[in-house]
C-alpha atoms as a PDB file:
ATOM      1  CA  MET A   1      15.371 -16.893  33.893  1.00  0.00           C
ATOM      2  CA  LYS A   2      15.086 -19.719  31.432  1.00  0.00           C
ATOM      3  CA  THR A   3      17.210 -22.769  30.754  1.00  0.00           C
ATOM      4  CA  CYS A   4      19.183 -23.748  27.671  1.00  0.00           C
ATOM      5  CA  PRO A   5      17.517 -26.663  25.836  1.00  0.00           C
ATOM      6  CA  LYS A   6      20.894 -28.254  25.110  1.00  0.00           C
ATOM      7  CA  CYS A   7      22.924 -27.970  28.348  1.00  0.00           C
ATOM      8  CA  ASN A   8      20.192 -26.918  30.856  1.00  0.00           C
ATOM      9  CA  SER A   9      22.209 -23.987  32.220  1.00  0.00           C
ATOM     10  CA  GLN A  10      20.408 -20.882  33.528  1.00  0.00           C
ATOM     11  CA  ILE A  11      20.315 -18.004  31.007  1.00  0.00           C
ATOM     12  CA  ASP A  12      18.650 -14.600  30.718  1.00  0.00           C
ATOM     13  CA  GLU A  13      15.443 -14.198  28.717  1.00  0.00           C
ATOM     14  CA  ASP A  14      16.966 -11.876  26.094  1.00  0.00           C
ATOM     15  CA  MET A  15      20.066 -13.937  25.272  1.00  0.00           C
ATOM     16  CA  VAL A  16      20.522 -15.133  21.690  1.00  0.00           C
ATOM     17  CA  LEU A  17      23.321 -17.655  22.338  1.00  0.00           C
ATOM     18  CA  CYS A  18      23.921 -19.825  25.373  1.00  0.00           C
ATOM     19  CA  PRO A  19      27.148 -18.647  27.034  1.00  0.00           C
ATOM     20  CA  THR A  20      27.971 -22.201  28.117  1.00  0.00           C
ATOM     21  CA  CYS A  21      27.446 -24.309  24.991  1.00  0.00           C
ATOM     22  CA  GLY A  22      26.814 -21.730  22.225  1.00  0.00           C
ATOM     23  CA  GLU A  23      23.363 -23.073  21.301  1.00  0.00           C
ATOM     24  CA  HIS A  24      21.075 -20.711  19.349  1.00  0.00           C
ATOM     25  CA  LEU A  25      18.234 -19.811  21.694  1.00  0.00           C
ATOM     26  CA  ARG A  26      16.011 -17.654  19.550  1.00  0.00           C
ATOM     27  CA  THR A  27      14.483 -18.188  16.142  1.00  0.00           C
ATOM     28  CA  PHE A  28      12.630 -15.680  14.036  1.00  0.00           C
ATOM     29  CA  SER A  29       9.285 -17.198  14.945  1.00  0.00           C
ATOM     30  CA  ASP A  30       9.926 -16.489  18.653  1.00  0.00           C
ATOM     31  CA  LYS A  31       9.164 -12.777  18.448  1.00  0.00           C
ATOM     32  CA  ASN A  32       8.018 -12.445  14.810  1.00  0.00           C
ATOM     33  CA  ILE A  33      11.195 -10.603  13.896  1.00  0.00           C
ATOM     34  CA  PHE A  34      10.613 -11.176  10.194  1.00  0.00           C
ATOM     35  CA  ASP A  35       7.314 -11.638   8.491  1.00  0.00           C
ATOM     36  CA  LYS A  36       7.243 -13.863   5.409  1.00  0.00           C
ATOM     37  CA  HIS A  37       5.685 -11.063   3.364  1.00  0.00           C
ATOM     38  CA  HIS A  38       8.516  -8.689   4.216  1.00  0.00           C
ATOM     39  CA  VAL A  39      11.071 -11.270   3.107  1.00  0.00           C
ATOM     40  CA  LEU A  40       9.231 -11.806  -0.191  1.00  0.00           C
ATOM     41  CA  LEU A  41       8.963  -8.051  -0.778  1.00  0.00           C
ATOM     42  CA  THR A  42      12.666  -7.637  -0.082  1.00  0.00           C
ATOM     43  CA  ARG A  43      13.550 -10.414  -2.511  1.00  0.00           C
ATOM     44  CA  PHE A  44      11.335  -8.840  -5.171  1.00  0.00           C
ATOM     45  CA  LEU A  45      12.941  -5.411  -4.733  1.00  0.00           C
ATOM     46  CA  ILE A  46      16.437  -6.882  -4.902  1.00  0.00           C
ATOM     47  CA  ALA A  47      15.559  -8.784  -8.079  1.00  0.00           C
ATOM     48  CA  LEU A  48      14.050  -5.621  -9.541  1.00  0.00           C
ATOM     49  CA  SER A  49      17.159  -3.614  -8.731  1.00  0.00           C
ATOM     50  CA  ILE A  50      19.276  -6.240 -10.483  1.00  0.00           C
ATOM     51  CA  ILE A  51      17.098  -6.392 -13.605  1.00  0.00           C
ATOM     52  CA  LEU A  52      16.244  -2.729 -14.219  1.00  0.00           C
ATOM     53  CA  PRO A  53      19.714  -1.151 -14.734  1.00  0.00           C
ATOM     54  CA  PRO A  54      20.772  -3.463 -17.604  1.00  0.00           C
ATOM     55  CA  VAL A  55      17.332  -3.128 -19.192  1.00  0.00           C
ATOM     56  CA  GLY A  56      17.632   0.667 -18.911  1.00  0.00           C
ATOM     57  CA  ALA A  57      21.061   0.601 -20.542  1.00  0.00           C
ATOM     58  CA  ILE A  58      19.747  -1.527 -23.431  1.00  0.00           C
ATOM     59  CA  VAL A  59      16.735   0.740 -23.924  1.00  0.00           C
ATOM     60  CA  ALA A  60      19.018   3.779 -23.764  1.00  0.00           C
ATOM     61  CA  THR A  61      21.236   2.486 -26.548  1.00  0.00           C
ATOM     62  CA  ILE A  62      18.203   1.710 -28.715  1.00  0.00           C
ATOM     63  CA  ILE A  63      16.533   5.082 -28.084  1.00  0.00           C
ATOM     64  CA  LYS A  64      19.795   7.028 -28.454  1.00  0.00           C
ATOM     65  CA  LYS A  65      19.845   6.352 -32.196  1.00  0.00           C
ATOM     66  CA  ARG A  66      16.537   8.157 -32.714  1.00  0.00           C
ATOM     67  CA  HIS A  67      16.249  10.493 -29.726  1.00  0.00           C
ATOM     68  CA  ASN A  68      19.676  11.476 -28.445  1.00  0.00           C
ATOM     69  CA  SER A  69      18.552  13.458 -25.368  1.00  0.00           C
ATOM     70  CA  LEU A  70      16.052  10.793 -24.252  1.00  0.00           C
ATOM     71  CA  GLY A  71      18.682   8.087 -24.704  1.00  0.00           C
ATOM     72  CA  LYS A  72      21.131  10.021 -22.539  1.00  0.00           C
ATOM     73  CA  LEU A  73      18.452  10.443 -19.882  1.00  0.00           C
ATOM     74  CA  CYS A  74      17.669   6.701 -19.884  1.00  0.00           C
ATOM     75  CA  PHE A  75      21.355   5.866 -19.675  1.00  0.00           C
ATOM     76  CA  ARG A  76      21.815   8.290 -16.756  1.00  0.00           C
ATOM     77  CA  TYR A  77      18.922   6.694 -14.866  1.00  0.00           C
ATOM     78  CA  SER A  78      20.267   3.204 -15.535  1.00  0.00           C
ATOM     79  CA  LEU A  79      23.593   4.310 -14.008  1.00  0.00           C
ATOM     80  CA  ILE A  80      21.709   5.650 -10.979  1.00  0.00           C
ATOM     81  CA  GLY A  81      19.904   2.296 -10.722  1.00  0.00           C
ATOM     82  CA  PHE A  82      23.225   0.476 -10.847  1.00  0.00           C
ATOM     83  CA  ALA A  83      24.577   2.711  -8.061  1.00  0.00           C
ATOM     84  CA  ILE A  84      21.493   1.934  -5.951  1.00  0.00           C
ATOM     85  CA  TYR A  85      22.032  -1.769  -6.629  1.00  0.00           C
ATOM     86  CA  CYS A  86      25.640  -1.504  -5.413  1.00  0.00           C
ATOM     87  CA  MET A  87      24.515   0.303  -2.246  1.00  0.00           C
ATOM     88  CA  MET A  88      21.827  -2.335  -1.601  1.00  0.00           C
ATOM     89  CA  THR A  89      24.373  -5.112  -2.067  1.00  0.00           C
ATOM     90  CA  LEU A  90      26.670  -3.447   0.447  1.00  0.00           C
ATOM     91  CA  LEU A  91      23.773  -3.011   2.892  1.00  0.00           C
ATOM     92  CA  VAL A  92      22.764  -6.670   2.548  1.00  0.00           C
ATOM     93  CA  LEU A  93      26.354  -7.726   3.172  1.00  0.00           C
ATOM     94  CA  ILE A  94      26.566  -5.544   6.290  1.00  0.00           C
ATOM     95  CA  CYS A  95      23.244  -6.907   7.598  1.00  0.00           C
ATOM     96  CA  TYR A  96      24.317 -10.491   6.904  1.00  0.00           C
ATOM     97  CA  LEU A  97      27.580  -9.986   8.771  1.00  0.00           C
ATOM     98  CA  ALA A  98      25.776  -8.327  11.675  1.00  0.00           C
ATOM     99  CA  MET A  99      23.283 -11.197  11.861  1.00  0.00           C
ATOM    100  CA  THR A 100      26.111 -13.736  11.700  1.00  0.00           C
ATOM    101  CA  PHE A 101      28.082 -12.106  14.504  1.00  0.00           C
ATOM    102  CA  THR A 102      25.032 -11.710  16.747  1.00  0.00           C
ATOM    103  CA  GLY A 103      23.964 -15.322  16.214  1.00  0.00           C
ATOM    104  CA  ILE A 104      20.661 -14.587  14.464  1.00  0.00           C
ATOM    105  CA  SER A 105      19.816 -16.964  11.635  1.00  0.00           C
ATOM    106  CA  TYR A 106      17.064 -16.428   9.090  1.00  0.00           C
ATOM    107  CA  LEU A 107      16.994 -20.032   7.919  1.00  0.00           C
END
């Protein structure tokens, strides 16, 4: 058993919030939940998924004038990239809500 740093009540080791005062008991550095490199990689992949679909659509419209089948293929892949972006956005929103409701903060 450990004690809450704010109200000094007895709490279990695996608790995230103090049941008495609501103080956050665990930070990410406590158990190395997130590594800084993983956060940077995630940010890079999200930025890439935002940038690539519009770039693919622009390239598709340029290529479509000269090579119709290649332009259609580029446009199809840019639509797939946009769908992946939408799914990633939904996943990030779900993870953020789950972290908010469980009391975990990444700041």
